[in-house]
Coordinates of C-alpha atoms in Angstrom, one line a residue:
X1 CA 0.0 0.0 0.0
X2 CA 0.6 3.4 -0.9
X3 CA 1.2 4.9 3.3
X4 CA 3.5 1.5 4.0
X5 CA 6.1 2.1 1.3
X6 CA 5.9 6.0 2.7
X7 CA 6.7 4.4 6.3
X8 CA 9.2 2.1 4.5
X9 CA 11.0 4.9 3.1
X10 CA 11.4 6.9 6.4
X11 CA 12.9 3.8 8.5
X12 CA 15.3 3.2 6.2
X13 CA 16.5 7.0 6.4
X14 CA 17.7 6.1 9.9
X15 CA 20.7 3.8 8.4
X16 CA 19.6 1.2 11.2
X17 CA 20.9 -2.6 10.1
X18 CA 20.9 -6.1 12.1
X19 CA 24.6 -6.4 12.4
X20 CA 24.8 -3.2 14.4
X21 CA 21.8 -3.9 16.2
X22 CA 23.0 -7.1 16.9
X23 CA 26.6 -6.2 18.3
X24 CA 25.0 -3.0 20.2
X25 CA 22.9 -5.9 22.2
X26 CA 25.9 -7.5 23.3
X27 CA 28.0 -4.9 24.4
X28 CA 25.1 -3.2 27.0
X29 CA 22.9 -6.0 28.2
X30 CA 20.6 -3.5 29.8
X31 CA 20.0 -2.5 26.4
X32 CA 17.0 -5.2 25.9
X33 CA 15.0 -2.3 28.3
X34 CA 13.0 0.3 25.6
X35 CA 14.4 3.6 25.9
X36 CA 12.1 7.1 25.7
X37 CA 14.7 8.2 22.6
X38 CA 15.5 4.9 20.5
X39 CA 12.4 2.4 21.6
X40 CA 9.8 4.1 20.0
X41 CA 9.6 6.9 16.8
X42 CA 10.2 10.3 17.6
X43 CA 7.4 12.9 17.3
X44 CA 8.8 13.8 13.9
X45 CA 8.2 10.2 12.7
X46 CA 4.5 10.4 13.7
X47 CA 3.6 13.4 11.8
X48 CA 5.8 12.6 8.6
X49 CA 3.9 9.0 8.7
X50 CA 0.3 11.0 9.2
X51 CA 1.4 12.6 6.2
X52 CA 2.2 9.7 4.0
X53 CA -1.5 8.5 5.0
X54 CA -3.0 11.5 3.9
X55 CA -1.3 11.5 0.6
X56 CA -1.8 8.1 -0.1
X57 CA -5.5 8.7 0.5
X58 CA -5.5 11.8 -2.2
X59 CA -4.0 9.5 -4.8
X60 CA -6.5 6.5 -4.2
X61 CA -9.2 9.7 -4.7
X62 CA -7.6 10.9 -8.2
X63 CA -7.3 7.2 -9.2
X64 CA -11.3 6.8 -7.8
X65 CA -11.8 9.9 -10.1
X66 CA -10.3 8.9 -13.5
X67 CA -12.0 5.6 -13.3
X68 CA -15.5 7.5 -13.6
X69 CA -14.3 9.8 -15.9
X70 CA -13.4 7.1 -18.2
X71 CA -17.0 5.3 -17.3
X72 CA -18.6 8.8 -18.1
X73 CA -16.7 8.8 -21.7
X74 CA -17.6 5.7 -22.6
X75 CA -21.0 6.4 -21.5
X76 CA -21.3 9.4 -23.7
X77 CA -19.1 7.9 -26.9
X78 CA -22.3 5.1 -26.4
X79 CA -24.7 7.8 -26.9
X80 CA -23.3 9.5 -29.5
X81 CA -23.2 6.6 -31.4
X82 CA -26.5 6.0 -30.9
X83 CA -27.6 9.2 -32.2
X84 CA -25.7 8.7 -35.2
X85 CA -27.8 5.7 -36.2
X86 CA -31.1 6.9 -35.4
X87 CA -30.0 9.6 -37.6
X88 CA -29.1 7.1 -40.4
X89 CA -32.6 6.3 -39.8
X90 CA -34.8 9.3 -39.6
X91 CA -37.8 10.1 -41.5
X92 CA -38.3 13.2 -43.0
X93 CA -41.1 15.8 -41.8
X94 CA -44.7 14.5 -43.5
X95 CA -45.3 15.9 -46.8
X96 CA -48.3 18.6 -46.8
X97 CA -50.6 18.3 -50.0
X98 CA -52.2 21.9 -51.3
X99 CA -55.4 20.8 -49.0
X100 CA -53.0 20.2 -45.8
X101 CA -51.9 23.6 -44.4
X102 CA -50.8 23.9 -41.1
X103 CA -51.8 25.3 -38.1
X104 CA -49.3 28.0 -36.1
X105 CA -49.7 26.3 -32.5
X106 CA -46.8 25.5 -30.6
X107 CA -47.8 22.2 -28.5
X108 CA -46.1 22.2 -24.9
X109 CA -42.7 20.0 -24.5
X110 CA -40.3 19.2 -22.6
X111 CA -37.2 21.3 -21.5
X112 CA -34.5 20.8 -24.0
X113 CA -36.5 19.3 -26.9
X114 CA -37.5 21.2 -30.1
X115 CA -40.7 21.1 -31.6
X116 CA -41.7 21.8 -35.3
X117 CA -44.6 24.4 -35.3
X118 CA -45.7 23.0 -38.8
X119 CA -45.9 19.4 -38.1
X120 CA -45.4 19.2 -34.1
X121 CA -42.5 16.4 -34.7
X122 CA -39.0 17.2 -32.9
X123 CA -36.3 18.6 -34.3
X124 CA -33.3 16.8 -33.7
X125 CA -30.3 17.1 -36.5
X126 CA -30.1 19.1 -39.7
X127 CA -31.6 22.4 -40.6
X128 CA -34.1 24.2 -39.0
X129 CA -35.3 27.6 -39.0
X130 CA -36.6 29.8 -36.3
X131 CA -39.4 32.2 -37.2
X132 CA -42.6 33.8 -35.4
X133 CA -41.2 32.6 -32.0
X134 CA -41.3 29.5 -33.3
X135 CA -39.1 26.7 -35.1
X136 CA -39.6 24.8 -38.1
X137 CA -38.2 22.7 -40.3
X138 CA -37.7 24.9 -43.6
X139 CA -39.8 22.0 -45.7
X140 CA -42.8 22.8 -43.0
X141 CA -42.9 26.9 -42.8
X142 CA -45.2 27.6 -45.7
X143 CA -46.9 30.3 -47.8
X144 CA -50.8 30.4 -45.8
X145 CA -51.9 30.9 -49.0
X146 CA -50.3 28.9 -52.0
X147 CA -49.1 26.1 -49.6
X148 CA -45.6 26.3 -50.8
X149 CA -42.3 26.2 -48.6
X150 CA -41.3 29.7 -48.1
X151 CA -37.4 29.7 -49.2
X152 CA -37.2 33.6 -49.5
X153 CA -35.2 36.1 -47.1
X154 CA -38.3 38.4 -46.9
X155 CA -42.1 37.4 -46.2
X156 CA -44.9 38.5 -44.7
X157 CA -47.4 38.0 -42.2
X158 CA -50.8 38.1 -40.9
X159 CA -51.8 37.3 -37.6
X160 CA -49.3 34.3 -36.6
X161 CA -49.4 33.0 -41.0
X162 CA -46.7 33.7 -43.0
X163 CA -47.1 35.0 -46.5
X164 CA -45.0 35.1 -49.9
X165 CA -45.0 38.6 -50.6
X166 CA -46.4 38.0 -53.6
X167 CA -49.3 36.1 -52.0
X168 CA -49.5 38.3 -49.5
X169 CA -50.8 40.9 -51.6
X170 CA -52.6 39.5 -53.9
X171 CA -55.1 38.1 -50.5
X172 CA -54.7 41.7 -48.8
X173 CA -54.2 44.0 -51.2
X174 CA -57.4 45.3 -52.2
X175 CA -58.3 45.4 -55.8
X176 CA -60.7 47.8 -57.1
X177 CA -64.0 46.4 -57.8
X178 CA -64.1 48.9 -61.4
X179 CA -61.3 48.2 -63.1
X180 CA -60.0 45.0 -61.0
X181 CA -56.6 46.2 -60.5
X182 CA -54.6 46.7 -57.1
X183 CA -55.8 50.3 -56.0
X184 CA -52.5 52.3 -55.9
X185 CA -50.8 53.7 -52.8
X186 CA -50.8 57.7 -52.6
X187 CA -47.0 59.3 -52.4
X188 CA -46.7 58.8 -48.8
X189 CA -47.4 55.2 -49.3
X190 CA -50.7 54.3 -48.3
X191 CA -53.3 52.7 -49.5
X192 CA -56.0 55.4 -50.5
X193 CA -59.8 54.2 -51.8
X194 CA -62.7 55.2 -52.1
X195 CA -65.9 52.9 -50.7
X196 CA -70.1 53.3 -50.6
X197 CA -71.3 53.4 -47.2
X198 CA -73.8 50.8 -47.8
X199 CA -72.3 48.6 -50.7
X200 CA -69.2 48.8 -49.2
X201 CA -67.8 49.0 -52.1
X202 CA -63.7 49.8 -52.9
X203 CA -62.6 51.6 -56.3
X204 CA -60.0 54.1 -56.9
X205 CA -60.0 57.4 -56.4
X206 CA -59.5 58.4 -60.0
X207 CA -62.6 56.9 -61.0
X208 CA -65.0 59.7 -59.4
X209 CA -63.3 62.0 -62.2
X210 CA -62.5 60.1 -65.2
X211 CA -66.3 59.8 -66.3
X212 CA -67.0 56.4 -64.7
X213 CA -70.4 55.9 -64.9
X214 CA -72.5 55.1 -61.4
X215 CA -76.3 54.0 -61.4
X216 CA -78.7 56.8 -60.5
X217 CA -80.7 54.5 -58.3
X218 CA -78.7 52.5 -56.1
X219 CA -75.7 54.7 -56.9
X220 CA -73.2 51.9 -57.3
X221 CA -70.0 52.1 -59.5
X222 CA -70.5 48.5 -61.7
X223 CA -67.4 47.0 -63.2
X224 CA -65.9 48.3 -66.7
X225 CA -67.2 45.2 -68.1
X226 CA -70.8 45.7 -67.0
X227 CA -73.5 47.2 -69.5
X228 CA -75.8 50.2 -68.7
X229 CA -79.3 51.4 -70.1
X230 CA -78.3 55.0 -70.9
X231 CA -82.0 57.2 -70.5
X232 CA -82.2 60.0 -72.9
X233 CA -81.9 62.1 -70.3
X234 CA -78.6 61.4 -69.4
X235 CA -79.0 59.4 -66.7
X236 CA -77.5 55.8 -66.2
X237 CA -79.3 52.6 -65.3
X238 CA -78.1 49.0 -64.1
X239 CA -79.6 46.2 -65.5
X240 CA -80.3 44.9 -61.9
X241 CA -82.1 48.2 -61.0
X242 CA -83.9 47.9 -64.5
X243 CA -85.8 44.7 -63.8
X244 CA -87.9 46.5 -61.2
X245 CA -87.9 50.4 -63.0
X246 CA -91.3 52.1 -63.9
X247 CA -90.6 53.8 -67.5
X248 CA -94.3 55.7 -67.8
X249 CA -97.0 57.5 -66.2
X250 CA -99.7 54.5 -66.6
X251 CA -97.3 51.8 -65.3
X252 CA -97.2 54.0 -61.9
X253 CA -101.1 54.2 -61.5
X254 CA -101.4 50.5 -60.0
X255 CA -98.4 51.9 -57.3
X256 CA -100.1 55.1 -56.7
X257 CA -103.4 53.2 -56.0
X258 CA -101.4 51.2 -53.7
X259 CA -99.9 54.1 -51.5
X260 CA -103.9 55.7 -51.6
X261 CA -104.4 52.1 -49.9
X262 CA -101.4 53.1 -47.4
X263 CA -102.4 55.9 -46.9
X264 CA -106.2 55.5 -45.8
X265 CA -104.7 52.4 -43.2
X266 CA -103.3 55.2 -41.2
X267 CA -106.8 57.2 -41.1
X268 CA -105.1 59.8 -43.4
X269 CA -107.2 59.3 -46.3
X270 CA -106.7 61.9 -49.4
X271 CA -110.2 63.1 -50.3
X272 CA -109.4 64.8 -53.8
X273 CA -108.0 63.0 -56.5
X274 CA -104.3 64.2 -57.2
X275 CA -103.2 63.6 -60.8
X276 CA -99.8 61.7 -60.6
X277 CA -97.6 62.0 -63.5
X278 CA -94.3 60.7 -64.4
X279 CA -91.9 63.2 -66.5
X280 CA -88.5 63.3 -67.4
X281 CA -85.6 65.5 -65.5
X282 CA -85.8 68.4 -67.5
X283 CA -89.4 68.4 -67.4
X284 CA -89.3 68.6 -63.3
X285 CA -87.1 71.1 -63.3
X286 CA -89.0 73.7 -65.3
X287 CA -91.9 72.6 -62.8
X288 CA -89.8 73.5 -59.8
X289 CA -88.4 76.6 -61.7
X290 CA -92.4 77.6 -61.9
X291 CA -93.4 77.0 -58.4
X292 CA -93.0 79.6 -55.7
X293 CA -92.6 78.1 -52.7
X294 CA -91.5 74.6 -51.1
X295 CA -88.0 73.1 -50.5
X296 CA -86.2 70.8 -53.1
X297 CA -83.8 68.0 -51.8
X298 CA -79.8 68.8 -53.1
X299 CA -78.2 67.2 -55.4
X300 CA -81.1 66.3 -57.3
X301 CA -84.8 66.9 -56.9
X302 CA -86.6 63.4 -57.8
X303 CA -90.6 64.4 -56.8
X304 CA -92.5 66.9 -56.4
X305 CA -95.6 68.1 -55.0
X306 CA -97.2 71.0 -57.0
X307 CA -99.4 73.7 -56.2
X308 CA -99.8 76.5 -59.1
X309 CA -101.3 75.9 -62.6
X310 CA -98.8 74.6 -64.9
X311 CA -98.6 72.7 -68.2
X312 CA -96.1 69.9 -67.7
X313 CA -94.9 67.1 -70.0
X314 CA -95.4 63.4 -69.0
X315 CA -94.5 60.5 -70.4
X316 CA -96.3 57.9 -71.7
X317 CA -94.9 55.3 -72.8
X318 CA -92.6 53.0 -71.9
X319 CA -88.9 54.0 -74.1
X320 CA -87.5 50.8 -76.0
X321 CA -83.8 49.8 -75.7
X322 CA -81.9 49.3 -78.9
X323 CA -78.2 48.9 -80.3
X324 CA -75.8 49.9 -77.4
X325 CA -78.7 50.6 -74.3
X326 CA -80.0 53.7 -75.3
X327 CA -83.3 54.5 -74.9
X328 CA -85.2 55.3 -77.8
X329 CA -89.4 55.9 -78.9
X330 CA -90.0 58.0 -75.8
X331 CA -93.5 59.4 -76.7
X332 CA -94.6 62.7 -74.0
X333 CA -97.6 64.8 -73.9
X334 CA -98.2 67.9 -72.4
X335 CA -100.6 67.7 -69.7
X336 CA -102.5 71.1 -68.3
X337 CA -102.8 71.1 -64.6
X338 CA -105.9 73.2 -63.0
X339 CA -106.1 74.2 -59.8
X340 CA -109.1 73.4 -58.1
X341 CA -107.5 72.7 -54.5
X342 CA -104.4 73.6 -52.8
X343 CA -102.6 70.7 -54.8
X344 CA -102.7 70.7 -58.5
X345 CA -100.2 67.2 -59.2
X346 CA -98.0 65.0 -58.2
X347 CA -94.3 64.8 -60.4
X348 CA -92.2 61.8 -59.7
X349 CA -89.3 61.1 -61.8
X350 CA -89.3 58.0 -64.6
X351 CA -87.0 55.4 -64.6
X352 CA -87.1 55.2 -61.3
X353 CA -87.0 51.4 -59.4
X354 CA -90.5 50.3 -57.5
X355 CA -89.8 50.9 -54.3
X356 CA -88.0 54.5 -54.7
X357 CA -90.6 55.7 -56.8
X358 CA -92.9 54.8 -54.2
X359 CA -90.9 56.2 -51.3
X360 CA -90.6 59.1 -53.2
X361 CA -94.6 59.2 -53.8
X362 CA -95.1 58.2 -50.1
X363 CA -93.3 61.8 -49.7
X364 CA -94.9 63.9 -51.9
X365 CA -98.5 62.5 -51.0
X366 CA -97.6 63.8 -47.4
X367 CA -96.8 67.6 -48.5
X368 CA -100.1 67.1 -50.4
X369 CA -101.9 65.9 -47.5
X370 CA -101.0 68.2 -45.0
X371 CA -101.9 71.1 -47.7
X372 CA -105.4 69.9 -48.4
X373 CA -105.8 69.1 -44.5
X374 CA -105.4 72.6 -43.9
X375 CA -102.0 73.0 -42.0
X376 CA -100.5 76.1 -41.2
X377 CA -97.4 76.8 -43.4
X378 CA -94.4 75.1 -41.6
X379 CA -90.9 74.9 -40.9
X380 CA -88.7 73.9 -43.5
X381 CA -87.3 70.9 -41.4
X382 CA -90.5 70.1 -39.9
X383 CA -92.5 69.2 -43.4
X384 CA -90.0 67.6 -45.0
X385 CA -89.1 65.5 -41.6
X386 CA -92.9 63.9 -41.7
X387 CA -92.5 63.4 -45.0
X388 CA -89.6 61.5 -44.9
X389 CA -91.1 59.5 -41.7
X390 CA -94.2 58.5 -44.0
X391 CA -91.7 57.6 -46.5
X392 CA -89.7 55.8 -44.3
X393 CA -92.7 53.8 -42.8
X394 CA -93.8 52.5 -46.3
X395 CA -90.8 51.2 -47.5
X396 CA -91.2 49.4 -44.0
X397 CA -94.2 48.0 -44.9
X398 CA -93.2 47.2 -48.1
X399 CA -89.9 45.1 -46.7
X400 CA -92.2 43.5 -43.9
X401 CA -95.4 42.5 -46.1
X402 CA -94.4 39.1 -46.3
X403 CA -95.2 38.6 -42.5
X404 CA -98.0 41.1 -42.7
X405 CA -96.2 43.2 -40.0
X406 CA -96.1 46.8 -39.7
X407 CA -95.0 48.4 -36.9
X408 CA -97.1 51.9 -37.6
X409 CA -99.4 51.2 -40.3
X410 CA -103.2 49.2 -39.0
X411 CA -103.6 45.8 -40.3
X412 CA -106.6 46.7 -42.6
X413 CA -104.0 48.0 -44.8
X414 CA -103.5 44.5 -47.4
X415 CA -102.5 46.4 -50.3
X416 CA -101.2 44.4 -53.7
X417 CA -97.4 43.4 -53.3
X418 CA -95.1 41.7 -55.2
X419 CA -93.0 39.2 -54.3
X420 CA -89.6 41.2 -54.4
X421 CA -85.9 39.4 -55.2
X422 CA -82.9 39.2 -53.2
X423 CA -81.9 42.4 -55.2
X424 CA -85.2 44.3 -54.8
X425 CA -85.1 43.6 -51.3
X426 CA -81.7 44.8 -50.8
X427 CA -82.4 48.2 -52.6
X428 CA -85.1 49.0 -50.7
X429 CA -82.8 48.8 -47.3
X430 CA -80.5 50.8 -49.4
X431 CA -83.7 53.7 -50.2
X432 CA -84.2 53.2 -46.1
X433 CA -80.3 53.8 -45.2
X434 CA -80.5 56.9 -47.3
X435 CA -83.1 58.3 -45.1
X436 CA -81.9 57.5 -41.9
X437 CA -78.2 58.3 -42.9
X438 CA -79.1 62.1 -45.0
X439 CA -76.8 64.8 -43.0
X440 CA -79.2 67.9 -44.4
X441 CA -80.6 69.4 -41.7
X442 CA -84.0 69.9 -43.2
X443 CA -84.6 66.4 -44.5
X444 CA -82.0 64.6 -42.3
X445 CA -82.0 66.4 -38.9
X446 CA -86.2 66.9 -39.9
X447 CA -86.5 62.9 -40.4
X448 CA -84.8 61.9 -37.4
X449 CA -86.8 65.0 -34.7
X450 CA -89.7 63.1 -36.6
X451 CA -89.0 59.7 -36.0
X452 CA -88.4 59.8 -32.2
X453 CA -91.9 61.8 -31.8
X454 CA -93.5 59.3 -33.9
X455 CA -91.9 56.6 -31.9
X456 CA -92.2 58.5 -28.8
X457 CA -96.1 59.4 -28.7
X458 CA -97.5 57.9 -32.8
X459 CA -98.3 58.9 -35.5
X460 CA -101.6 60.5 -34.9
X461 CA -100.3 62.7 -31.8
X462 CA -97.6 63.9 -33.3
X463 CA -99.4 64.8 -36.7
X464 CA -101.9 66.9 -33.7
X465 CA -99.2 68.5 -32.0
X466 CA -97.7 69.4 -35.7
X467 CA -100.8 71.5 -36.2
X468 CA -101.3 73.0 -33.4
X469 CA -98.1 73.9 -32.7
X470 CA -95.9 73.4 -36.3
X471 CA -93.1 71.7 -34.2
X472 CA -92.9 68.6 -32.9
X473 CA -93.7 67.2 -29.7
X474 CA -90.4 66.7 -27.5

């Protein structure tokens, strides 16, 4: 052992052999008796053979020591190995199909082990790329859109999806619904369009100056590839709106009947007949030219309720559509209007969809109602805000005659509808938007002071207060 040689080593420092231990015996026979300086080791041999223990002891520790490290080696040399072979025999991530896009969620793991956020497998050797606080491998982090590896140094993203550029734009990007091109970015780089409040509809700016033409009913822009009816009068018509339009003045009679019908429902029935006459724009204008009072809606007046004697010009006659949808065959008369009441006729616009026409004549039969009823000249805001509430309340009825529901009008009224389409119905909650959404503060600001008193206290007591007061109830 290691502390015995160390002990070895310091007795034979003390040059102390047999022979002279021997001879030293017989020469002092009293030398058999132990002796405090030569019968047992001197302090100095105790602490130098405590020392050889101790360092005996540190080298069996080292030797201890580089055993295990050697165990820990191999150990490790065994596990590398093994990862070699299981990387001889890896498969590669799953292969995603153009139907098999994956979903950014990053499943919980362990410390230490990598998960792919494409195809949730671990990541052990070879590439890998780390993107959107996640890792991937590069076959799973793909375009959202097109399904394809992305391989380029620049993408983009939406929410937690990556994007090809390309792709990118082409989903977000918005395209203008005219011309079908990407609407441009202004100079300071921003996308700039312009949209209908109730179509929602996007197109580029340039487009409100470069002649475009937009429907005069439900004001939509339709696509360059879309055909319009042009009216002689300049105006423009979309075929959709067209399916429903009243051309002529004895196509409208069966309507007007059917708003008399409305009207006498609500216990507001107009004793003297009213002639109601359909006439072109320039025809409307010379009769609101000719009449001395009454306010006219901005930009364009579309009815009118007439009180002086005029000679207007109606038409009669439906126009017929030839080569390139222009109206042609347009036969007018002039028609001499007598007064014999406070109201002399009714003028409503041609070409004109069903239901605007007769939220327009719902208007116009108010102003002549509250004339022949006798009411004191009023407000501005006032008249046209009841108007517009009668207005308002047909198209209601009209929307909700399939459930026989009105939420003003009696029950007795069970006047002739149509069954409308999915377009019809749509414009007439367009005609109703326009109403509730007009910012003029006679027709606007009037409609909506009208509304909540109508709401607020009905029809009937708010039409009182009207008259005896010429404001409305609050």
């Amino acid at each position: 052992m290691g502390w015995l040689s160390k002990i070895l080593k310091v007795g034979s420092g003390d040059k102390i052999t047999g022979r002279n231990y021997q001879t030293e015996l017989e020469e002092d026979p009293n030398s058999r008796l132990p002796s405090t300086s030569e019968g047992l080791w001197s302090e100095n041999e105790n602490e130098d053979i405590d020392r050889a223990i101790a360092l005996s002891l540190v080298e069996e520790s080292q030797n201890a020591n580089n055993v295990i490290d050697r165990d820990y080696q191999l150990e490790e040399d065994e596990l590398l190995a093994k990862a070699v072979q299981e990387s001889l025999n890896f498969e590669p991530p799953p292969q995603y199909t153009s139907g098999n896009a994956y979903q950014p969620y990053l499943p919980q793991y362990q410390f230490g082990s990598r998960i792919c956020a494409g195809c949730y497998n671990e990541i052990r050797y070879g590439r890998y790329l780390s993107c959107l606080n996640s890792i991937w491998h590069p076959e799973c982090f793909r375009c959202r859109a097109c399904n394809v590896p992305i391989s380029d140094y620049e993408f983009s993203t939406s929410g937690n999806f990556p994007y090809h550029k390309s792709c990118y734009k082409e989903s977000y990007h918005p395209k203008c619904d005219v011309c079908k091109h990407f609407i441009p970015t202004n100079p300071t780089g921003l996308i700039e369009y312009r949209a209908h409040p109730f179509w929602i509809q996007k197109y580029c700016p340039s487009h409100e100056y470069d002649a475009t033409p937009r429907c005069c009913s439900c004001e939509r822009m339709e696509p360059r590839d879309v055909k319009y009816i042009s009216l002689h009068d300049g105006r423009k018509l979309c075929l959709e709106c067209l399916d429903s339009t009243i051309m002529d003045t004895n196509e409208c009679q069966p309507l007007y009947c059917e708003i008399q019908a409305f009207y006498d429902s609500l216990n507001m029935k107009i004793e003297q007949e009213v002639p109601l006459l359909l006439v072109e724009r320039q025809a409307l204008n010379e009769a609101r030219e000719g009449e001395k009072h009454g306010h006219y809606h901005i930009p364009e007046t579309r009815g009118l309720c007439l009180s002086e004697e005029q000679t207007i010009s109606t038409v009669l006659r439906r126009p017929r559509y030839e080569r390139g949808n222009r109206a042609t065959s347009t036969t007018s008369e002039p028609y001499k209007l007598t007064r014999h009441c406070e109201v002399t006729a009714i003028l409503i616009l041609f070409g004109l969809p069903r239901l605007l026409t007769g939220s327009i004549l719902a208007h116009e039969m108010m102003h002549a109602w509250l004339r022949l009823k006798g009411f004191r000249t009023l407000s501005q805001d006032v008249e046209e805000g009841i108007c517009q509430v009668l207005a308002h309340m047909w198209l209601s009825s009209e929307l909700t005659s399939s459930q026989a529901y009105n939420n003003v009008a009696s029950t007795s009224y069970s006047g002739a509808r149509k069954t409308m389409s999915k377009f019809e119905r749509k414009l007439g909650e367009l005609f109703k938007h326009q109403i509730e959404s007009d910012m003029s503060p006679v027709y606007g600001d009037g409609f909506r002071a009208g509304q909540m008193a109508v709401n607020k206290y009905g029809l009937q007591s708010t039409l009182d207060h009207i008259q005896m007061t010429g404001t409305f109830p609050h």
